[in-house]
mmCIF file of C-alpha atoms and ligand atoms in Angstrom:
data_model
loop_
_atom_site.group_PDB
_atom_site.id
_atom_site.type_symbol
_atom_site.label_atom_id
_atom_site.label_comp_id
_atom_site.label_asym_id
_atom_site.label_seq_id
_atom_site.Cartn_x
_atom_site.Cartn_y
_atom_site.Cartn_z
ATOM 1 C CA MET A 1185 -0.217 0.045 -0.088
ATOM 2 C CA LYS A 1186 1.540 3.621 -1.148
ATOM 3 C CA PRO A 1187 1.917 5.779 2.131
ATOM 4 C CA GLN A 1188 -0.627 8.025 1.396
ATOM 5 C CA HIS A 1189 -3.483 5.457 0.771
ATOM 6 C CA TYR A 1190 -2.012 4.373 5.104
ATOM 7 C CA PHE A 1191 -2.476 7.752 6.136
ATOM 8 C CA GLY A 1192 -5.798 8.219 4.843
ATOM 9 C CA LEU A 1193 -6.964 4.847 6.168
ATOM 10 C CA VAL A 1194 -5.400 5.946 9.294
ATOM 11 C CA PHE A 1195 -7.694 9.332 9.202
ATOM 12 C CA LEU A 1196 -10.758 7.489 7.701
ATOM 13 C CA THR A 1197 -10.466 4.734 11.055
ATOM 14 C CA ALA A 1198 -10.054 7.473 13.017
ATOM 15 C CA PHE A 1199 -12.917 9.685 12.273
ATOM 16 C CA VAL A 1200 -14.754 6.751 11.881
ATOM 17 C CA PHE A 1201 -14.306 5.695 15.307
ATOM 18 C CA SER A 1202 -14.719 8.902 16.734
ATOM 19 C CA GLN A 1203 -18.576 9.469 15.518
ATOM 20 C CA SER A 1204 -19.371 6.124 16.722
ATOM 21 C CA VAL A 1205 -17.872 7.258 20.126
ATOM 22 C CA THR A 1206 -20.053 10.587 19.653
ATOM 23 C CA SER A 1207 -23.469 9.460 19.023
ATOM 24 C CA GLN A 1208 -23.066 6.153 21.863
ATOM 25 C CA ILE A 1209 -22.331 9.007 24.300
ATOM 26 C CA ALA A 1210 -24.746 11.456 22.975
ATOM 27 C CA GLY A 1211 -27.506 12.013 25.025
ATOM 28 C CA THR A 1212 -25.910 9.916 28.170
ATOM 29 C CA LYS A 1213 -25.281 10.996 31.645
ATOM 30 C CA HIS A 1214 -21.227 11.637 30.280
ATOM 31 C CA ASP A 1215 -23.337 14.124 27.534
ATOM 32 C CA PHE A 1216 -21.751 17.358 28.891
ATOM 33 C CA SER A 1217 -22.523 19.233 26.007
ATOM 34 C CA GLY A 1218 -25.461 20.525 27.263
ATOM 35 C CA ARG A 1219 -24.568 20.670 30.949
ATOM 36 C CA SER A 1220 -24.980 24.010 31.975
ATOM 37 C CA TRP A 1221 -21.196 24.687 33.660
ATOM 38 C CA ALA A 1222 -19.695 23.293 30.117
ATOM 39 C CA PRO A 1223 -18.547 25.832 28.089
ATOM 40 C CA ALA A 1224 -20.794 26.095 24.269
ATOM 41 C CA GLU A 1225 -18.170 24.736 22.316
ATOM 42 C CA ASN A 1226 -18.816 21.097 21.643
ATOM 43 C CA ARG A 1227 -17.560 19.207 24.552
ATOM 44 C CA MET A 1228 -18.903 15.891 24.913
ATOM 45 C CA CYS A 1229 -15.202 14.430 24.603
ATOM 46 C CA GLY A 1230 -13.318 17.851 25.819
ATOM 47 C CA VAL A 1231 -13.892 17.601 29.205
ATOM 48 C CA CYS A 1232 -12.368 14.319 29.431
ATOM 49 C CA HIS A 1233 -9.613 14.601 26.558
ATOM 50 C CA THR A 1234 -7.795 17.208 24.671
ATOM 51 C CA THR A 1235 -5.447 16.782 21.194
ATOM 52 C CA HIS A 1236 -2.567 19.004 23.394
ATOM 53 C CA ASN A 1237 -0.888 19.620 25.652
ATOM 54 C CA ALA A 1238 -2.802 16.307 28.166
ATOM 55 C CA LYS A 1239 -2.667 15.882 31.649
ATOM 56 C CA ASN A 1240 0.088 13.092 32.741
ATOM 57 C CA GLU A 1241 -1.863 10.091 32.911
ATOM 58 C CA PRO A 1242 -1.182 6.982 31.237
ATOM 59 C CA SER A 1243 -4.283 5.389 30.968
ATOM 60 C CA ALA A 1244 -6.149 7.115 29.371
ATOM 61 C CA PRO A 1245 -5.469 8.649 25.917
ATOM 62 C CA LEU A 1246 -4.668 13.086 26.379
ATOM 63 C CA TRP A 1247 -6.573 13.370 29.704
ATOM 64 C CA ASN A 1248 -7.946 16.518 29.443
ATOM 65 C CA HIS A 1249 -9.643 16.344 33.560
ATOM 66 C CA GLN A 1250 -7.868 17.452 36.723
ATOM 67 C CA SER A 1251 -7.013 14.626 38.476
ATOM 68 C CA THR A 1252 -8.433 13.431 41.990
ATOM 69 C CA ALA A 1253 -7.108 15.288 45.059
ATOM 70 C CA VAL A 1254 -7.499 12.278 47.207
ATOM 71 C CA VAL A 1255 -3.831 10.712 47.855
ATOM 72 C CA ALA A 1256 -4.477 7.613 49.907
ATOM 73 C CA TYR A 1257 -8.242 6.254 50.052
ATOM 74 C CA THR A 1258 -9.180 3.365 52.429
ATOM 75 C CA LEU A 1259 -9.697 0.258 50.893
ATOM 76 C CA TYR A 1260 -12.047 -2.407 50.637
ATOM 77 C CA ASN A 1261 -11.555 -5.463 52.792
ATOM 78 C CA SER A 1262 -13.129 -8.183 54.713
ATOM 79 C CA PRO A 1263 -12.600 -11.314 55.985
ATOM 80 C CA THR A 1264 -13.460 -13.194 53.001
ATOM 81 C CA PHE A 1265 -11.686 -11.461 50.815
ATOM 82 C CA ASP A 1266 -9.173 -13.582 49.200
ATOM 83 C CA THR A 1267 -6.811 -11.060 47.760
ATOM 84 C CA GLN A 1268 -5.800 -10.404 51.179
ATOM 85 C CA GLY A 1269 -4.444 -13.565 51.041
ATOM 86 C CA GLY A 1270 -1.292 -12.600 48.514
ATOM 87 C CA LEU A 1271 -2.818 -10.009 46.296
ATOM 88 C CA THR A 1272 -3.020 -6.897 46.596
ATOM 89 C CA ILE A 1273 -5.279 -4.517 46.679
ATOM 90 C CA THR A 1274 -3.980 -1.443 45.707
ATOM 91 C CA ASN A 1275 -5.326 2.515 45.853
ATOM 92 C CA PRO A 1276 -8.120 3.532 42.791
ATOM 93 C CA SER A 1277 -4.880 3.361 40.050
ATOM 94 C CA ALA A 1278 -5.328 2.952 35.977
ATOM 95 C CA SER A 1279 -8.626 4.364 34.511
ATOM 96 C CA SER A 1280 -10.009 4.200 37.917
ATOM 97 C CA LYS A 1281 -8.392 7.163 39.222
ATOM 98 C CA LEU A 1282 -10.110 9.080 36.143
ATOM 99 C CA CYS A 1283 -13.804 7.991 36.786
ATOM 100 C CA LEU A 1284 -12.560 9.150 40.736
ATOM 101 C CA SER A 1285 -11.334 12.273 39.099
ATOM 102 C CA CYS A 1286 -15.136 13.444 38.660
ATOM 103 C CA HIS A 1287 -16.975 10.943 40.981
ATOM 104 C CA ASP A 1288 -15.368 11.032 44.541
ATOM 105 C CA GLY A 1289 -16.932 14.745 44.345
ATOM 106 C CA THR A 1290 -13.276 16.550 45.423
ATOM 107 C CA VAL A 1291 -13.018 17.850 41.999
ATOM 108 C CA ALA A 1292 -15.171 20.257 40.221
ATOM 109 C CA LEU A 1293 -16.749 19.209 37.354
ATOM 110 C CA GLU A 1294 -15.468 21.918 35.137
ATOM 111 C CA ASN A 1295 -12.010 21.474 36.264
ATOM 112 C CA PHE A 1296 -9.918 20.179 32.498
ATOM 113 C CA GLY A 1297 -7.961 22.217 30.428
ATOM 114 C CA ASN A 1298 -6.648 24.961 32.670
ATOM 115 C CA ILE A 1299 -9.336 25.451 34.255
ATOM 116 C CA THR A 1300 -9.049 25.422 37.705
ATOM 117 C CA THR A 1301 -11.515 27.416 39.762
ATOM 118 C CA GLY A 1302 -15.226 25.696 38.826
ATOM 119 C CA THR A 1303 -17.711 25.128 41.810
ATOM 120 C CA ASN A 1304 -20.267 22.278 40.335
ATOM 121 C CA TYR A 1305 -19.590 19.048 41.828
ATOM 122 C CA ILE A 1306 -21.394 15.230 41.064
ATOM 123 C CA PRO A 1307 -24.343 14.993 42.110
ATOM 124 C CA ALA A 1308 -24.197 13.011 45.771
ATOM 125 C CA GLU A 1309 -26.653 9.683 43.708
ATOM 126 C CA SER A 1310 -23.983 9.611 41.388
ATOM 127 C CA ARG A 1311 -20.926 9.813 44.210
ATOM 128 C CA ILE A 1312 -18.573 7.404 45.438
ATOM 129 C CA GLY A 1313 -16.590 7.276 48.257
ATOM 130 C CA GLY A 1314 -18.645 8.375 50.850
ATOM 131 C CA VAL A 1315 -18.983 11.706 52.262
ATOM 132 C CA SER A 1316 -14.836 12.612 52.181
ATOM 133 C CA GLY A 1317 -14.831 11.266 48.815
ATOM 134 C CA ASN A 1318 -11.584 9.031 50.517
ATOM 135 C CA ASP A 1319 -13.798 5.995 51.790
ATOM 136 C CA MET A 1320 -13.989 2.639 49.028
ATOM 137 C CA SER A 1321 -14.199 0.199 51.624
ATOM 138 C CA LYS A 1322 -17.961 0.374 50.571
ATOM 139 C CA GLU A 1323 -17.589 -0.029 47.028
ATOM 140 C CA HIS A 1324 -17.190 -3.263 44.841
ATOM 141 C CA PRO A 1325 -13.185 -3.864 45.082
ATOM 142 C CA ILE A 1326 -11.246 -2.637 42.639
ATOM 143 C CA SER A 1327 -7.229 -2.341 41.421
ATOM 144 C CA PHE A 1328 -6.932 -5.704 42.768
ATOM 145 C CA GLU A 1329 -5.382 -8.537 39.814
ATOM 146 C CA TYR A 1330 -7.983 -10.955 39.149
ATOM 147 C CA THR A 1331 -5.882 -13.787 37.999
ATOM 148 C CA ASP A 1332 -6.895 -17.912 37.648
ATOM 149 C CA ALA A 1333 -4.918 -18.403 40.987
ATOM 150 C CA LEU A 1334 -7.086 -16.281 42.186
ATOM 151 C CA ALA A 1335 -10.441 -18.030 41.481
ATOM 152 C CA THR A 1336 -8.974 -21.296 41.835
ATOM 153 C CA ALA A 1337 -8.503 -20.369 45.276
ATOM 154 C CA ASP A 1338 -11.674 -18.467 45.755
ATOM 155 C CA GLY A 1339 -13.460 -20.845 43.984
ATOM 156 C CA GLY A 1340 -16.307 -18.868 43.709
ATOM 157 C CA LEU A 1341 -14.412 -17.186 40.769
ATOM 158 C CA ARG A 1342 -14.259 -18.339 36.895
ATOM 159 C CA ALA A 1343 -10.480 -18.641 35.692
ATOM 160 C CA PRO A 1344 -10.702 -14.889 33.535
ATOM 161 C CA THR A 1345 -8.607 -16.218 31.249
ATOM 162 C CA THR A 1346 -10.918 -18.969 29.641
ATOM 163 C CA THR A 1347 -14.476 -17.709 30.544
ATOM 164 C CA ASN A 1348 -16.188 -15.822 27.932
ATOM 165 C CA SER A 1349 -17.173 -12.894 28.889
ATOM 166 C CA GLY A 1350 -19.715 -12.578 26.668
ATOM 167 C CA LEU A 1351 -18.497 -9.389 24.953
ATOM 168 C CA GLY A 1352 -16.760 -11.507 22.402
ATOM 169 C CA GLY A 1353 -13.946 -12.341 24.077
ATOM 170 C CA SER A 1354 -12.863 -14.096 27.421
ATOM 171 C CA ILE A 1355 -13.195 -12.164 30.862
ATOM 172 C CA ALA A 1356 -9.582 -10.708 30.687
ATOM 173 C CA ASP A 1357 -9.846 -9.713 27.161
ATOM 174 C CA ASP A 1358 -13.415 -7.708 27.919
ATOM 175 C CA MET A 1359 -13.204 -6.609 31.479
ATOM 176 C CA LEU A 1360 -10.013 -6.939 33.190
ATOM 177 C CA PHE A 1361 -7.063 -3.698 32.535
ATOM 178 C CA ALA A 1362 -4.228 -5.008 32.964
ATOM 179 C CA SER A 1363 -5.194 -8.366 34.931
ATOM 180 C CA LYS A 1364 -6.556 -5.837 37.250
ATOM 181 C CA MET A 1365 -10.868 -4.834 38.021
ATOM 182 C CA GLU A 1366 -10.993 -1.189 37.360
ATOM 183 C CA CYS A 1367 -14.574 0.399 37.762
ATOM 184 C CA ALA A 1368 -14.682 -0.014 33.352
ATOM 185 C CA SER A 1369 -14.582 -3.938 34.584
ATOM 186 C CA CYS A 1370 -18.470 -3.154 34.380
ATOM 187 C CA HIS A 1371 -19.060 0.445 33.229
ATOM 188 C CA ASP A 1372 -18.123 1.248 29.855
ATOM 189 C CA VAL A 1373 -17.618 5.125 30.170
ATOM 190 C CA HIS A 1374 -18.477 5.955 26.206
ATOM 191 C CA ASN A 1375 -22.013 3.672 26.600
ATOM 192 C CA LYS A 1376 -20.853 1.231 23.964
ATOM 193 C CA TYR A 1377 -23.480 -1.670 24.824
ATOM 194 C CA ASN A 1378 -26.242 0.999 25.177
ATOM 195 C CA VAL A 1379 -27.158 -0.497 28.572
ATOM 196 C CA PRO A 1380 -28.817 1.610 31.594
ATOM 197 C CA HIS A 1381 -25.984 2.784 34.011
ATOM 198 C CA LEU A 1382 -23.219 2.868 31.575
ATOM 199 C CA LEU A 1383 -22.988 -0.890 32.344
ATOM 200 C CA LYS A 1384 -21.046 -3.649 30.291
ATOM 201 C CA MET A 1385 -23.823 -5.418 30.341
ATOM 202 C CA SER A 1386 -27.351 -6.116 31.070
ATOM 203 C CA ASN A 1387 -27.342 -6.576 35.175
ATOM 204 C CA VAL A 1388 -31.603 -8.191 35.445
ATOM 205 C CA ASN A 1389 -31.176 -11.769 36.620
ATOM 206 C CA SER A 1390 -27.529 -10.527 38.085
ATOM 207 C CA GLN A 1391 -25.972 -11.397 34.607
ATOM 208 C CA LEU A 1392 -23.036 -9.089 34.927
ATOM 209 C CA CYS A 1393 -22.239 -10.208 38.444
ATOM 210 C CA LEU A 1394 -22.497 -14.297 37.530
ATOM 211 C CA THR A 1395 -20.535 -13.050 34.663
ATOM 212 C CA CYS A 1396 -17.365 -13.148 37.166
ATOM 213 C CA HIS A 1397 -18.807 -15.075 39.893
ATOM 214 C CA ARG A 1398 -20.195 -18.485 40.221
ATOM 215 C CA LYS A 1399 -22.247 -19.167 43.409
HETATM 216 C C1 HEC B 1618 -16.609 11.325 30.926
HETATM 217 C C2 HEC B 1618 -15.182 10.631 30.676
HETATM 218 C C3 HEC B 1618 -14.706 10.523 29.185
HETATM 219 C C4 HEC B 1618 -15.350 11.305 27.793
HETATM 220 C C5 HEC B 1618 -16.615 12.291 28.236
HETATM 221 C C6 HEC B 1618 -14.959 10.718 26.938
HETATM 222 N N1 HEC B 1618 -14.186 9.309 27.032
HETATM 223 FE FE1 HEC B 1618 -12.980 8.845 25.998
HETATM 224 N N2 HEC B 1618 -11.918 7.598 28.066
HETATM 225 C C7 HEC B 1618 -12.489 7.781 28.767
HETATM 226 C C8 HEC B 1618 -11.486 7.136 29.937
HETATM 227 C C9 HEC B 1618 -11.726 7.046 30.995
HETATM 228 C C10 HEC B 1618 -10.969 6.508 29.340
HETATM 229 C C11 HEC B 1618 -10.152 5.186 29.451
HETATM 230 C C12 HEC B 1618 -10.527 3.379 29.272
HETATM 231 C C13 HEC B 1618 -11.176 3.432 29.172
HETATM 232 O O1 HEC B 1618 -11.983 3.389 30.572
HETATM 233 O O2 HEC B 1618 -12.379 2.969 28.344
HETATM 234 C C14 HEC B 1618 -11.021 6.675 27.824
HETATM 235 C C15 HEC B 1618 -10.705 6.327 26.452
HETATM 236 C C16 HEC B 1618 -10.291 6.418 25.032
HETATM 237 C C17 HEC B 1618 -10.246 6.351 23.676
HETATM 238 C C18 HEC B 1618 -9.057 5.314 23.787
HETATM 239 C C19 HEC B 1618 -9.538 3.940 24.155
HETATM 240 C C20 HEC B 1618 -10.750 3.108 23.235
HETATM 241 O O3 HEC B 1618 -12.105 3.564 24.040
HETATM 242 O O4 HEC B 1618 -10.940 2.910 22.371
HETATM 243 C C21 HEC B 1618 -10.665 6.915 22.785
HETATM 244 C C22 HEC B 1618 -9.948 6.472 21.544
HETATM 245 C C23 HEC B 1618 -11.632 7.578 23.400
HETATM 246 N N3 HEC B 1618 -11.928 7.492 24.749
HETATM 247 C C24 HEC B 1618 -12.364 8.723 22.571
HETATM 248 C C25 HEC B 1618 -13.008 9.467 22.753
HETATM 249 C C26 HEC B 1618 -14.172 10.495 22.494
HETATM 250 C C27 HEC B 1618 -13.875 10.846 20.525
HETATM 251 C C28 HEC B 1618 -14.775 11.209 22.843
HETATM 252 C C29 HEC B 1618 -15.961 11.514 22.754
HETATM 253 C C30 HEC B 1618 -16.804 11.546 21.691
HETATM 254 C C31 HEC B 1618 -14.617 10.794 23.920
HETATM 255 N N4 HEC B 1618 -13.547 9.691 24.190
HETATM 256 C C32 HEC B 1618 -15.296 10.949 25.242
HETATM 257 C C33 HEC B 1618 -13.201 8.966 29.671
HETATM 258 C C34 HEC B 1618 -13.758 9.480 28.417
HETATM 259 C C1 HEC B 1619 -15.472 14.421 34.103
HETATM 260 C C2 HEC B 1619 -16.162 14.190 34.562
HETATM 261 C C3 HEC B 1619 -16.549 12.070 34.408
HETATM 262 C C4 HEC B 1619 -15.301 11.626 34.621
HETATM 263 C C5 HEC B 1619 -13.932 11.308 34.832
HETATM 264 C C6 HEC B 1619 -16.386 10.076 34.531
HETATM 265 N N1 HEC B 1619 -17.693 10.389 35.070
HETATM 266 FE FE1 HEC B 1619 -19.185 9.451 34.951
HETATM 267 N N2 HEC B 1619 -20.564 11.281 35.373
HETATM 268 C C7 HEC B 1619 -20.145 12.021 35.328
HETATM 269 C C8 HEC B 1619 -21.473 12.783 35.931
HETATM 270 C C9 HEC B 1619 -21.617 14.894 35.594
HETATM 271 C C10 HEC B 1619 -22.561 12.151 35.813
HETATM 272 C C11 HEC B 1619 -23.916 12.496 35.670
HETATM 273 C C12 HEC B 1619 -24.317 12.808 36.877
HETATM 274 C C13 HEC B 1619 -25.450 12.910 37.544
HETATM 275 O O1 HEC B 1619 -26.301 13.985 37.269
HETATM 276 O O2 HEC B 1619 -26.276 12.397 38.658
HETATM 277 C C14 HEC B 1619 -22.019 10.420 35.569
HETATM 278 C C15 HEC B 1619 -22.599 9.713 35.680
HETATM 279 C C16 HEC B 1619 -22.329 8.587 35.248
HETATM 280 C C17 HEC B 1619 -22.582 6.951 35.727
HETATM 281 C C18 HEC B 1619 -24.121 7.004 36.009
HETATM 282 C C19 HEC B 1619 -25.336 6.673 34.579
HETATM 283 C C20 HEC B 1619 -26.530 6.647 34.028
HETATM 284 O O3 HEC B 1619 -27.020 6.457 33.489
HETATM 285 O O4 HEC B 1619 -27.006 6.692 35.588
HETATM 286 C C21 HEC B 1619 -22.288 5.783 35.650
HETATM 287 C C22 HEC B 1619 -22.275 4.326 35.947
HETATM 288 C C23 HEC B 1619 -20.672 6.749 35.863
HETATM 289 N N3 HEC B 1619 -20.913 8.102 35.059
HETATM 290 C C24 HEC B 1619 -18.862 5.896 35.575
HETATM 291 C C25 HEC B 1619 -18.390 6.242 35.337
HETATM 292 C C26 HEC B 1619 -17.101 5.694 35.018
HETATM 293 C C27 HEC B 1619 -16.758 4.284 34.760
HETATM 294 C C28 HEC B 1619 -16.144 6.319 34.893
HETATM 295 C C29 HEC B 1619 -14.124 6.206 34.560
HETATM 296 C C30 HEC B 1619 -14.184 4.866 33.449
HETATM 297 C C31 HEC B 1619 -16.525 7.796 34.820
HETATM 298 N N4 HEC B 1619 -17.604 8.070 35.098
HETATM 299 C C32 HEC B 1619 -15.781 8.836 34.626
HETATM 300 C C33 HEC B 1619 -19.187 12.628 35.146
HETATM 301 C C34 HEC B 1619 -17.885 11.828 35.185
HETATM 302 C C1 HEC B 1620 -18.517 -4.610 39.928
HETATM 303 C C2 HEC B 1620 -19.544 -3.757 39.145
HETATM 304 C C3 HEC B 1620 -19.099 -2.572 39.170
HETATM 305 C C4 HEC B 1620 -18.033 -1.702 39.588
HETATM 306 C C5 HEC B 1620 -16.219 -2.661 39.852
HETATM 307 C C6 HEC B 1620 -18.106 -0.435 39.532
HETATM 308 N N1 HEC B 1620 -19.865 -0.541 39.263
HETATM 309 FE FE1 HEC B 1620 -20.736 1.284 39.166
HETATM 310 N N2 HEC B 1620 -22.516 0.045 39.095
HETATM 311 C C7 HEC B 1620 -22.703 -0.936 38.698
HETATM 312 C C8 HEC B 1620 -23.906 -1.072 38.844
HETATM 313 C C9 HEC B 1620 -24.224 -2.938 38.241
HETATM 314 C C10 HEC B 1620 -24.432 -0.193 39.129
HETATM 315 C C11 HEC B 1620 -26.521 -0.415 38.887
HETATM 316 C C12 HEC B 1620 -26.853 0.494 39.784
HETATM 317 C C13 HEC B 1620 -26.337 -0.336 41.168
HETATM 318 O O1 HEC B 1620 -26.829 -1.872 41.265
HETATM 319 O O2 HEC B 1620 -26.177 0.174 41.949
HETATM 320 C C14 HEC B 1620 -23.245 1.010 39.388
HETATM 321 C C15 HEC B 1620 -23.955 1.694 39.103
HETATM 322 C C16 HEC B 1620 -23.123 2.750 39.619
HETATM 323 C C17 HEC B 1620 -23.208 4.274 38.559
HETATM 324 C C18 HEC B 1620 -24.887 5.107 39.382
HETATM 325 C C19 HEC B 1620 -25.405 5.195 40.259
HETATM 326 C C20 HEC B 1620 -26.480 4.857 40.686
HETATM 327 O O3 HEC B 1620 -26.601 4.135 41.983
HETATM 328 O O4 HEC B 1620 -27.313 5.030 39.390
HETATM 329 C C21 HEC B 1620 -22.159 5.505 39.043
HETATM 330 C C22 HEC B 1620 -21.921 6.944 39.323
HETATM 331 C C23 HEC B 1620 -21.220 4.711 39.296
HETATM 332 N N3 HEC B 1620 -21.446 2.980 39.231
HETATM 333 C C24 HEC B 1620 -19.917 4.488 39.237
HETATM 334 C C25 HEC B 1620 -18.796 3.659 39.417
HETATM 335 C C26 HEC B 1620 -17.243 4.105 39.623
HETATM 336 C C27 HEC B 1620 -16.818 4.911 39.664
HETATM 337 C C28 HEC B 1620 -16.798 3.102 39.730
HETATM 338 C C29 HEC B 1620 -15.830 2.328 40.578
HETATM 339 C C30 HEC B 1620 -14.944 3.482 41.564
HETATM 340 C C31 HEC B 1620 -17.856 2.185 39.794
HETATM 341 N N4 HEC B 1620 -18.852 2.383 39.721
HETATM 342 C C32 HEC B 1620 -17.357 0.604 39.470
HETATM 343 C C33 HEC B 1620 -21.463 -1.797 38.543
HETATM 344 C C34 HEC B 1620 -19.908 -2.234 38.879
HETATM 345 C C1 HEC B 1621 -15.219 -8.639 36.292
HETATM 346 C C2 HEC B 1621 -15.544 -9.145 36.887
HETATM 347 C C3 HEC B 1621 -16.438 -8.883 37.992
HETATM 348 C C4 HEC B 1621 -17.680 -8.600 38.250
HETATM 349 C C5 HEC B 1621 -18.619 -8.623 37.071
HETATM 350 C C6 HEC B 1621 -18.444 -8.951 39.469
HETATM 351 N N1 HEC B 1621 -17.442 -9.252 40.130
HETATM 352 FE FE1 HEC B 1621 -17.941 -9.381 42.673
HETATM 353 N N2 HEC B 1621 -15.519 -9.662 42.423
HETATM 354 C C7 HEC B 1621 -14.827 -10.002 41.948
HETATM 355 C C8 HEC B 1621 -13.724 -10.544 42.295
HETATM 356 C C9 HEC B 1621 -12.414 -10.983 41.375
HETATM 357 C C10 HEC B 1621 -13.541 -9.894 43.296
HETATM 358 C C11 HEC B 1621 -12.889 -10.486 44.631
HETATM 359 C C12 HEC B 1621 -13.096 -11.611 45.256
HETATM 360 C C13 HEC B 1621 -11.829 -12.014 46.322
HETATM 361 O O1 HEC B 1621 -10.938 -11.963 46.413
HETATM 362 O O2 HEC B 1621 -12.265 -13.006 47.383
HETATM 363 C C14 HEC B 1621 -14.721 -10.059 43.085
HETATM 364 C C15 HEC B 1621 -15.780 -9.446 44.605
HETATM 365 C C16 HEC B 1621 -16.703 -9.418 45.404
HETATM 366 C C17 HEC B 1621 -17.988 -9.316 46.725
HETATM 367 C C18 HEC B 1621 -16.833 -9.122 47.708
HETATM 368 C C19 HEC B 1621 -16.587 -10.545 48.389
HETATM 369 C C20 HEC B 1621 -15.362 -10.672 49.543
HETATM 370 O O3 HEC B 1621 -15.289 -12.132 49.928
HETATM 371 O O4 HEC B 1621 -15.211 -9.895 50.949
HETATM 372 C C21 HEC B 1621 -18.875 -9.221 46.521
HETATM 373 C C22 HEC B 1621 -19.660 -9.368 47.858
HETATM 374 C C23 HEC B 1621 -19.094 -9.113 45.326
HETATM 375 N N3 HEC B 1621 -17.747 -9.164 44.695
HETATM 376 C C24 HEC B 1621 -20.390 -8.727 44.207
HETATM 377 C C25 HEC B 1621 -20.531 -8.717 43.428
HETATM 378 C C26 HEC B 1621 -22.056 -8.482 42.559
HETATM 379 C C27 HEC B 1621 -23.322 -8.166 43.633
HETATM 380 C C28 HEC B 1621 -21.627 -7.749 41.524
HETATM 381 C C29 HEC B 1621 -22.563 -7.880 40.277
HETATM 382 C C30 HEC B 1621 -23.697 -6.239 40.695
HETATM 383 C C31 HEC B 1621 -20.367 -8.196 40.850
HETATM 384 N N4 HEC B 1621 -19.430 -8.930 42.698
HETATM 385 C C32 HEC B 1621 -19.971 -8.198 39.939
HETATM 386 C C33 HEC B 1621 -15.113 -9.731 39.801
HETATM 387 C C34 HEC B 1621 -16.417 -9.664 39.399
#
């Protein structure tokens, strides 16, 4: 293929991709274009992403939103939580940290790009992490490795590398990030699957839970 054809294909693919992301996100709670706190120009993507001068958050491409103010969260723990036996649960990492930049309520929604003085925060019903935003002990655990070895040790979990997620590949392919559970294991920030609550699949009859849990 001639180089110019190759570049044409790349641009076309990027265009088609962004068009499809737009149509999926449009009308969802992550469509900020009509929010009073978002500037009038199209902010469908810009509250979260930028093309230039991105924030140094490696887990999302070209990240534009101010990072969470929380340094150390209270982490999930329970007597039966098997990862405590060997694997470790860490402070929310990767893309979960990006979700929490809005959802723990410590940073204003419109603090993106160069704005640092916003006054609009996530409404209480969409807030994660309790009143001060740093308590992850009452949320489904995230930011720990979910491996086949954990599934064997637990006995009530399906093996992630060999279990079909129902989304096209295995649980590990479709729901884990560098083998870890994150907010985006259950949610799709861009509403790719068009399921309520921006979920990756419906949770009618606990279908989502039973993808990983065998109870
Ligand atoms: C509410 C915040 C938010 C909005 C709005 C948003 N994104 Fe994203 N985007 C993310 C996060 C977080 C990730 C990291 C990976 C993940 O969780 O899917 C991501 C990942 C991506 C990726 C790379 C991974 C992939 O899914 O292929 C692309 C490309 C992307 N976004 C494009 C867009 C475009 C185009 C728009 C606007 C139509 C948009 N995003 C709107 C938060 C957002
Ligand atoms: C730029 C800020 C921002 C980021 C980053 C962000 N969100 Fe949101 N999210 C919002 C706002 C604002 C709402 C709407 C809140 C409301 O009106 O109650 C929302 C709503 C939601 C909802 C509820 C959807 C519904 O239809 O009920 C879910 C689920 C959600 N976000 C998950 C995520 C996840 C997962 C991530 C990271 C992958 C993320 N969000 C990143 C701002 C953000
Ligand atoms: C194990 C799956 C799972 C994980 C991990 C997860 N969620 Fe959810 N989330 C759900 C389900 C299912 C719902 C649907 C409503 C419910 O059951 O509360 C939901 C609802 C929500 C809502 C809407 C609030 C409401 O009650 O309608 C927000 C916002 C949200 N999640 C954000 C997040 C964020 C941010 C993270 C990471 C810190 C996260 N979720 C991690 C499964 C998950
Ligand atoms: C993508 C996979 C996945 C999905 C989807 C999922 N979970 Fe989990 N869940 C896990 C893993 C892995 C653990 C860690 C288990 C352990 O190490 O003990 C866990 C832990 C838990 C725990 C704590 C267990 C303990 O011993 O402390 C509960 C309760 C739970 N999940 C309920 C749910 C519910 C309810 C849903 C559906 C809304 C759900 N999970 C969806 C993977 C998942």
